[in-house]
GROMACS .gro file of C-alpha atoms in nm:
model
  320
    1MET     CA    1  -1.871  -4.855  -4.580
    2SER     CA    2  -2.032  -4.801  -4.944
    3LYS     CA    3  -2.084  -5.084  -5.166
    4TYR     CA    4  -2.024  -4.904  -5.423
    5GLN     CA    5  -1.667  -4.817  -5.463
    6PHE     CA    6  -1.564  -4.618  -5.748
    7LYS     CA    7  -1.385  -4.807  -6.022
    8PRO     CA    8  -1.318  -4.570  -6.313
    9ALA     CA    9  -1.349  -4.748  -6.686
   10TRP     CA   10  -1.084  -4.866  -6.846
   11TRP     CA   11  -1.098  -4.684  -7.144
   12LEU     CA   12  -1.153  -4.343  -6.924
   13PRO     CA   13  -0.794  -4.350  -6.735
   14ASN     CA   14  -0.753  -4.002  -6.710
   15SER     CA   15  -0.946  -3.699  -6.580
   16HIS     CA   16  -1.001  -3.530  -6.925
   17LEU     CA   17  -1.153  -3.869  -7.077
   18GLN     CA   18  -1.388  -3.881  -6.744
   19THR     CA   19  -1.476  -3.550  -6.752
   20LEU     CA   20  -1.573  -3.531  -7.127
   21TRP     CA   21  -1.712  -3.845  -7.244
   22PRO     CA   22  -2.043  -3.825  -7.038
   23ALA     CA   23  -2.079  -3.453  -7.152
   24ILE     CA   24  -2.026  -3.535  -7.534
   25CYS     CA   25  -2.096  -3.867  -7.561
   26ARG     CA   26  -2.383  -4.026  -7.310
   27SER     CA   27  -2.702  -4.103  -7.480
   28GLU     CA   28  -2.986  -3.857  -7.405
   29ILE     CA   29  -3.259  -3.969  -7.194
   30LYS     CA   30  -3.586  -3.952  -7.363
   31ASN     CA   31  -3.848  -4.168  -7.180
   32LEU     CA   32  -3.842  -3.916  -6.858
   33LEU     CA   33  -4.173  -3.713  -6.838
   34LEU     CA   34  -4.091  -3.376  -6.727
   35ARG     CA   35  -4.339  -3.076  -6.590
   36ARG     CA   36  -4.191  -2.730  -6.596
   37GLU     CA   37  -4.290  -2.527  -6.291
   38ARG     CA   38  -4.241  -2.129  -6.302
   39LEU     CA   39  -4.192  -2.012  -5.928
   40GLU     CA   40  -4.174  -1.618  -5.891
   41LEU     CA   41  -3.988  -1.455  -5.677
   42PRO     CA   42  -4.031  -1.172  -5.417
   43ASP     CA   43  -3.817  -0.961  -5.585
   44GLY     CA   44  -3.996  -0.939  -5.914
   45ASP     CA   45  -3.799  -1.238  -6.097
   46PHE     CA   46  -3.848  -1.576  -6.147
   47LEU     CA   47  -3.677  -1.916  -6.137
   48ASP     CA   48  -3.792  -2.249  -6.310
   49LEU     CA   49  -3.846  -2.584  -6.179
   50ASP     CA   50  -3.863  -2.913  -6.357
   51TRP     CA   51  -4.035  -3.197  -6.194
   52CYS     CA   52  -3.985  -3.550  -6.272
   53ALA     CA   53  -4.354  -3.610  -6.340
   54GLN     CA   54  -4.370  -3.977  -6.281
   55ASN     CA   55  -4.435  -4.020  -5.928
   56GLN     CA   56  -4.697  -3.784  -5.713
   57SER     CA   57  -4.596  -3.832  -5.373
   58GLY     CA   58  -4.261  -3.949  -5.162
   59PRO     CA   59  -3.984  -3.784  -5.033
   60ILE     CA   60  -3.827  -3.464  -5.275
   61VAL     CA   61  -3.498  -3.456  -5.373
   62LEU     CA   62  -3.394  -3.105  -5.542
   63ILE     CA   63  -3.117  -3.108  -5.789
   64LEU     CA   64  -2.882  -2.793  -5.813
   65HIS     CA   65  -2.661  -2.769  -6.124
   66GLY     CA   66  -2.336  -2.622  -6.157
   67PHE     CA   67  -2.216  -2.327  -6.362
   68GLU     CA   68  -2.429  -2.269  -6.720
   69GLY     CA   69  -2.575  -2.569  -6.648
   70SER     CA   70  -2.926  -2.642  -6.721
   71ILE     CA   71  -3.188  -2.952  -6.725
   72HIS     CA   72  -2.974  -3.048  -7.067
   73SER     CA   73  -2.661  -3.084  -6.843
   74HIS     CA   74  -2.546  -3.489  -6.906
   75TYR     CA   75  -2.602  -3.543  -6.517
   76SER     CA   76  -2.929  -3.383  -6.505
   77LYS     CA   77  -3.163  -3.664  -6.672
   78GLY     CA   78  -2.954  -3.967  -6.528
   79MET     CA   79  -2.991  -3.877  -6.182
   80LEU     CA   80  -3.382  -3.756  -6.218
   81GLN     CA   81  -3.433  -4.110  -6.343
   82ALA     CA   82  -3.224  -4.252  -6.031
   83ILE     CA   83  -3.429  -4.096  -5.776
   84GLN     CA   84  -3.751  -4.152  -5.981
   85GLN     CA   85  -3.637  -4.513  -6.003
   86GLN     CA   86  -3.636  -4.512  -5.608
   87GLY     CA   87  -3.991  -4.394  -5.598
   88TRP     CA   88  -3.883  -4.068  -5.485
   89ARG     CA   89  -3.985  -3.731  -5.655
   90GLY     CA   90  -3.730  -3.535  -5.854
   91VAL     CA   91  -3.715  -3.149  -5.884
   92PHE     CA   92  -3.438  -3.001  -6.085
   93MET     CA   93  -3.402  -2.616  -6.013
   94HIS     CA   94  -3.285  -2.377  -6.260
   95PHE     CA   95  -3.036  -2.075  -6.115
   96ARG     CA   96  -3.220  -1.718  -6.292
   97GLY     CA   97  -3.132  -1.708  -6.675
   98CYS     CA   98  -3.017  -2.097  -6.730
   99SER     CA   99  -3.414  -2.228  -6.818
  100ASP     CA  100  -3.345  -2.097  -7.202
  101GLU     CA  101  -3.493  -1.805  -7.128
  102PRO     CA  102  -3.343  -1.476  -6.943
  103ASN     CA  103  -3.456  -1.368  -6.612
  104ARG     CA  104  -3.612  -1.048  -6.548
  105LEU     CA  105  -3.361  -0.870  -6.335
  106PRO     CA  106  -3.017  -0.731  -6.432
  107ARG     CA  107  -2.874  -0.982  -6.165
  108GLY     CA  108  -2.862  -1.346  -6.230
  109TYR     CA  109  -2.669  -1.591  -5.998
  110HIS     CA  110  -2.318  -1.663  -5.873
  111SER     CA  111  -2.123  -1.955  -5.631
  112GLY     CA  112  -2.247  -1.798  -5.312
  113GLU     CA  113  -2.626  -1.667  -5.384
  114THR     CA  114  -2.802  -1.879  -5.117
  115ASN     CA  115  -3.120  -1.694  -5.112
  116ASP     CA  116  -3.252  -1.859  -5.411
  117VAL     CA  117  -3.237  -2.243  -5.289
  118ASP     CA  118  -3.343  -2.143  -4.935
  119TYR     CA  119  -3.658  -1.942  -5.096
  120VAL     CA  120  -3.753  -2.285  -5.317
  121VAL     CA  121  -3.714  -2.513  -5.013
  122LYS     CA  122  -3.908  -2.310  -4.779
  123ILE     CA  123  -4.197  -2.317  -5.059
  124LEU     CA  124  -4.162  -2.684  -5.072
  125ARG     CA  125  -4.182  -2.712  -4.712
  126LYS     CA  126  -4.493  -2.503  -4.696
  127ARG     CA  127  -4.676  -2.724  -4.937
  128GLU     CA  128  -4.606  -3.044  -4.803
  129PRO     CA  129  -4.456  -2.975  -4.433
  130ASP     CA  130  -4.447  -3.351  -4.361
  131THR     CA  131  -4.253  -3.451  -4.660
  132ASN     CA  132  -3.893  -3.533  -4.611
  133ILE     CA  133  -3.643  -3.342  -4.843
  134ALA     CA  134  -3.278  -3.407  -4.961
  135ALA     CA  135  -3.072  -3.214  -5.224
  136ILE     CA  136  -2.773  -3.264  -5.448
  137GLY     CA  137  -2.525  -3.007  -5.601
  138TYR     CA  138  -2.298  -3.033  -5.878
  139SER     CA  139  -2.030  -2.815  -5.870
  140LEU     CA  140  -2.125  -2.462  -5.868
  141GLY     CA  141  -2.450  -2.568  -5.739
  142GLY     CA  142  -2.274  -2.803  -5.454
  143ASN     CA  143  -2.063  -2.491  -5.356
  144VAL     CA  144  -2.412  -2.282  -5.323
  145LEU     CA  145  -2.564  -2.599  -5.118
  146LEU     CA  146  -2.275  -2.638  -4.888
  147LYS     CA  147  -2.264  -2.295  -4.800
  148TRP     CA  148  -2.669  -2.249  -4.755
  149LEU     CA  149  -2.633  -2.578  -4.494
  150GLY     CA  150  -2.336  -2.407  -4.300
  151GLU     CA  151  -2.525  -2.051  -4.297
  152THR     CA  152  -2.852  -2.237  -4.170
  153GLY     CA  153  -2.670  -2.482  -3.943
  154GLY     CA  154  -2.934  -2.657  -3.708
  155GLU     CA  155  -3.239  -2.450  -3.874
  156ASN     CA  156  -3.190  -2.592  -4.227
  157PRO     CA  157  -3.501  -2.848  -4.309
  158LEU     CA  158  -3.343  -3.089  -4.540
  159LYS     CA  159  -3.297  -3.455  -4.404
  160ALA     CA  160  -2.973  -3.518  -4.599
  161ALA     CA  161  -2.770  -3.350  -4.888
  162VAL     CA  162  -2.492  -3.456  -5.119
  163SER     CA  163  -2.231  -3.244  -5.311
  164VAL     CA  164  -2.004  -3.342  -5.647
  165SER     CA  165  -1.732  -3.210  -5.763
  166VAL     CA  166  -1.707  -2.885  -5.591
  167PRO     CA  167  -1.479  -2.594  -5.589
  168PHE     CA  168  -1.441  -2.517  -5.221
  169ASP     CA  169  -1.209  -2.256  -5.247
  170LEU     CA  170  -1.293  -2.031  -5.558
  171HIS     CA  171  -0.923  -1.857  -5.523
  172LYS     CA  172  -0.765  -2.174  -5.611
  173ALA     CA  173  -1.031  -2.303  -5.837
  174SER     CA  174  -0.992  -2.008  -6.034
  175GLU     CA  175  -0.630  -2.055  -6.052
  176ARG     CA  176  -0.638  -2.424  -6.150
  177ILE     CA  177  -0.870  -2.367  -6.512
  178ASP     CA  178  -0.636  -2.106  -6.604
  179LYS     CA  179  -0.388  -2.344  -6.684
  180GLY     CA  180  -0.295  -2.629  -6.937
  181PHE     CA  181  -0.594  -2.822  -7.117
  182SER     CA  182  -0.839  -2.674  -6.840
  183ARG     CA  183  -0.823  -2.347  -6.967
  184PHE     CA  184  -1.044  -2.575  -7.289
  185TYR     CA  185  -1.327  -2.599  -7.013
  186GLN     CA  186  -1.299  -2.236  -6.874
  187TRP     CA  187  -1.324  -2.107  -7.258
  188TYR     CA  188  -1.608  -2.316  -7.290
  189LEU     CA  189  -1.796  -2.247  -6.997
  190VAL     CA  190  -1.713  -1.841  -7.046
  191ARG     CA  191  -1.838  -1.876  -7.397
  192GLY     CA  192  -2.170  -1.961  -7.323
  193ALA     CA  193  -2.191  -1.761  -7.041
  194ARG     CA  194  -2.112  -1.454  -7.225
  195GLU     CA  195  -2.323  -1.506  -7.518
  196ARG     CA  196  -2.634  -1.572  -7.299
  197LEU     CA  197  -2.586  -1.201  -7.077
  198ILE     CA  198  -2.507  -1.063  -7.456
  199HIS     CA  199  -2.860  -1.182  -7.556
  200LYS     CA  200  -3.039  -1.113  -7.202
  201PHE     CA  201  -2.919  -0.726  -7.260
  202GLU     CA  202  -2.963  -0.687  -7.673
  203LYS     CA  203  -3.331  -0.568  -7.614
  204GLY     CA  204  -3.252  -0.340  -7.364
  205GLU     CA  205  -3.037  -0.110  -7.162
  206ALA     CA  206  -2.787  -0.273  -6.916
  207PRO     CA  207  -2.622  -0.149  -6.600
  208PHE     CA  208  -2.284  -0.222  -6.725
  209ASP     CA  209  -2.075  -0.236  -7.025
  210VAL     CA  210  -2.212  -0.557  -7.227
  211ALA     CA  211  -1.933  -0.461  -7.522
  212SER     CA  212  -1.657  -0.506  -7.269
  213LEU     CA  213  -1.814  -0.889  -7.234
  214SER     CA  214  -1.723  -0.979  -7.614
  215HIS     CA  215  -1.399  -1.058  -7.577
  216VAL     CA  216  -1.387  -1.241  -7.207
  217THR     CA  217  -1.240  -1.582  -7.236
  218GLU     CA  218  -1.146  -1.637  -6.825
  219ILE     CA  219  -1.381  -1.696  -6.589
  220ARG     CA  220  -1.216  -1.401  -6.352
  221GLU     CA  221  -1.265  -1.143  -6.612
  222LEU     CA  222  -1.651  -1.269  -6.637
  223ASP     CA  223  -1.664  -1.202  -6.273
  224LYS     CA  224  -1.504  -0.884  -6.278
  225LYS     CA  225  -1.697  -0.723  -6.550
  226TYR     CA  226  -2.047  -0.885  -6.462
  227THR     CA  227  -2.078  -1.089  -6.095
  228VAL     CA  228  -1.877  -0.837  -5.914
  229PRO     CA  229  -2.105  -0.530  -5.991
  230MET     CA  230  -2.454  -0.679  -6.064
  231HIS     CA  231  -2.414  -0.863  -5.724
  232GLY     CA  232  -2.268  -0.593  -5.505
  233PHE     CA  233  -1.938  -0.718  -5.449
  234SER     CA  234  -1.648  -0.464  -5.438
  235SER     CA  235  -1.417  -0.700  -5.580
  236VAL     CA  236  -1.369  -1.027  -5.751
  237ASP     CA  237  -1.126  -1.133  -5.432
  238GLU     CA  238  -1.434  -1.027  -5.219
  239TYR     CA  239  -1.649  -1.203  -5.394
  240TYR     CA  240  -1.415  -1.544  -5.363
  241THR     CA  241  -1.365  -1.520  -5.020
  242ALA     CA  242  -1.714  -1.465  -4.901
  243SER     CA  243  -1.892  -1.739  -5.177
  244SER     CA  244  -1.639  -1.992  -5.084
  245SER     CA  245  -1.818  -2.281  -4.910
  246ARG     CA  246  -1.494  -2.457  -4.746
  247GLN     CA  247  -1.533  -2.203  -4.431
  248TYR     CA  248  -1.896  -2.337  -4.415
  249LEU     CA  249  -1.835  -2.696  -4.357
  250HIS     CA  250  -1.792  -2.703  -4.030
  251SER     CA  251  -2.138  -2.544  -3.953
  252ILE     CA  252  -2.334  -2.795  -4.135
  253ASN     CA  253  -2.565  -3.027  -3.923
  254VAL     CA  254  -2.743  -3.197  -4.199
  255PRO     CA  255  -2.617  -3.548  -4.272
  256THR     CA  256  -2.407  -3.436  -4.586
  257LEU     CA  257  -2.178  -3.664  -4.812
  258LEU     CA  258  -1.923  -3.464  -5.032
  259LEU     CA  259  -1.788  -3.652  -5.323
  260GLN     CA  260  -1.486  -3.539  -5.486
  261SER     CA  261  -1.190  -3.663  -5.698
  262LYS     CA  262  -0.857  -3.603  -5.669
  263ASP     CA  263  -0.769  -3.550  -6.030
  264ASP     CA  264  -1.102  -3.329  -6.078
  265PRO     CA  265  -0.917  -3.061  -6.399
  266PHE     CA  266  -1.144  -2.780  -6.235
  267MET     CA  267  -0.942  -2.777  -5.938
  268THR     CA  268  -0.610  -2.917  -5.717
  269GLU     CA  269  -0.629  -3.134  -5.444
  270ALA     CA  270  -0.566  -2.796  -5.215
  271VAL     CA  271  -0.920  -2.712  -5.239
  272ILE     CA  272  -0.988  -3.053  -5.034
  273PRO     CA  273  -1.098  -2.994  -4.717
  274GLU     CA  274  -0.886  -3.120  -4.478
  275PRO     CA  275  -1.086  -3.388  -4.175
  276ASN     CA  276  -1.085  -3.095  -3.905
  277GLU     CA  277  -1.254  -2.871  -4.136
  278LEU     CA  278  -1.545  -3.085  -4.144
  279SER     CA  279  -1.846  -3.116  -3.883
  280PRO     CA  280  -1.961  -3.458  -3.732
  281SER     CA  281  -2.279  -3.434  -4.000
  282VAL     CA  282  -2.033  -3.430  -4.301
  283ILE     CA  283  -1.871  -3.748  -4.439
  284LEU     CA  284  -1.582  -3.692  -4.744
  285GLU     CA  285  -1.534  -3.963  -5.002
  286VAL     CA  286  -1.240  -3.867  -5.228
  287THR     CA  287  -1.158  -4.077  -5.523
  288GLU     CA  288  -0.801  -4.097  -5.694
  289THR     CA  289  -0.966  -4.034  -6.062
  290GLY     CA  290  -1.316  -3.964  -6.189
  291GLY     CA  291  -1.280  -3.634  -6.347
  292HIS     CA  292  -1.512  -3.314  -6.283
  293VAL     CA  293  -1.843  -3.429  -6.238
  294GLY     CA  294  -1.738  -3.745  -6.438
  295PHE     CA  295  -1.726  -4.087  -6.224
  296VAL     CA  296  -1.781  -4.341  -6.518
  297SER     CA  297  -1.727  -4.691  -6.484
  298GLY     CA  298  -1.828  -5.010  -6.654
  299SER     CA  299  -1.751  -5.125  -7.012
  300PHE     CA  300  -1.718  -4.968  -7.300
  301TRP     CA  301  -2.048  -5.106  -7.456
  302HIS     CA  302  -2.234  -5.058  -7.107
  303PRO     CA  303  -2.099  -4.765  -6.927
  304GLU     CA  304  -2.243  -4.681  -6.572
  305TYR     CA  305  -2.278  -4.374  -6.387
  306TRP     CA  306  -2.160  -4.438  -6.110
  307LEU     CA  307  -2.328  -4.106  -5.928
  308GLU     CA  308  -2.654  -4.249  -5.984
  309LYS     CA  309  -2.613  -4.564  -5.747
  310ARG     CA  310  -2.381  -4.408  -5.478
  311ILE     CA  311  -2.615  -4.076  -5.438
  312PRO     CA  312  -2.910  -4.271  -5.374
  313GLU     CA  313  -2.785  -4.537  -5.147
  314PHE     CA  314  -2.662  -4.226  -4.918
  315PHE     CA  315  -2.991  -4.095  -4.953
  316LYS     CA  316  -3.175  -4.429  -4.871
  317GLU     CA  317  -3.041  -4.398  -4.515
  318HIS     CA  318  -3.236  -4.088  -4.415
  319LEU     CA  319  -3.558  -4.044  -4.640
  320SER     CA  320  -3.701  -4.335  -4.499
   0.00000   0.00000   0.00000
C-alpha cells in the first residue's frame, strides 16, 4: 500500500478544475538545467531529447508526453525535478515534430507508434548497458509506452514503468472527448496540431491536402485526414483498434503502475481495464477524482502535485 494516497485539493473539487488548473496556473520551474540532444533516426528523421543536466550518473527515467505535449507541458519539468531530487537522471523524449521544430519526414507520431521509443531505449542501453532505466508515459505517451511494453513482453529492458491518464481504448476515448465540455479540450488540442502541421508543410509539397485541415475541429477528423494516410492505416477504425493499449496489458512483464482517475474528462470509466486484463506485473490504481493528468492536492497557497510523489515512490522499489 502506498503511503501517498491522493486527496484532491478542496478548492479543485471536480475533474475540469483538476485538469485545467495545473495547465493554466502552475508556476514555471525556472531553476532546472536542461541539455538538448538530437538523435538521428534510421529513416532520416530526428528526435529531440531534453536531459535534466544536474546529475551525471545514476538510473535513467525516460518521460513520454501526451498529444501535442512538449517540455513546456505543465507536468514535464515538475517530474524532471522530482526525478533529479532522487539522484536519478531524467530525460524527456519529444515525439517527432513536437520540439518546436518540424521533423523532416511527412509522417509524425501517433498513439500506437512504438518504434521510436524502442529505438531511444536501445540507444540508452547501448551507451550504458549496466544502468537501470525506467519510463513514464502521460496520456497518449502512456498508451505508446504500454503498447510497447506488451509488444516486447519478457524482452523489454526497462526495470519499471508508470502510465498516467491513458486512453486504453481509443474508440471509447474519441467518443467521450466529443461530448459536453470535453469538446473544449478537443478543440484546443486539435487547433494546436492543425497549426503545427500547416506550418510544417507550408514551405513544400505535402502528400495530402493540407488545406483540408483548416477547419478540422475533431480528433477523429484529424486522424482521418492526416494520421491514417501518413502512417499506413486503411481507416480511423483500424488505427484505433490496432493502437489501443488495452489489448497489450496482459503481456507486460515489467513492473508497471497504471494511475487513472474515474472522472477523467478525456474518457469514461469504461476505458479502465478490468483486473483480469492485467498481467501479474501490472498494478492499477484508480482514484475517484483527479481529472486528466491533474491530481492536484494541498492548500491553495501551497498546491502539491501528487504524481511527483507517487511515481518516485514506486520507482524506488525497482531502481535501487
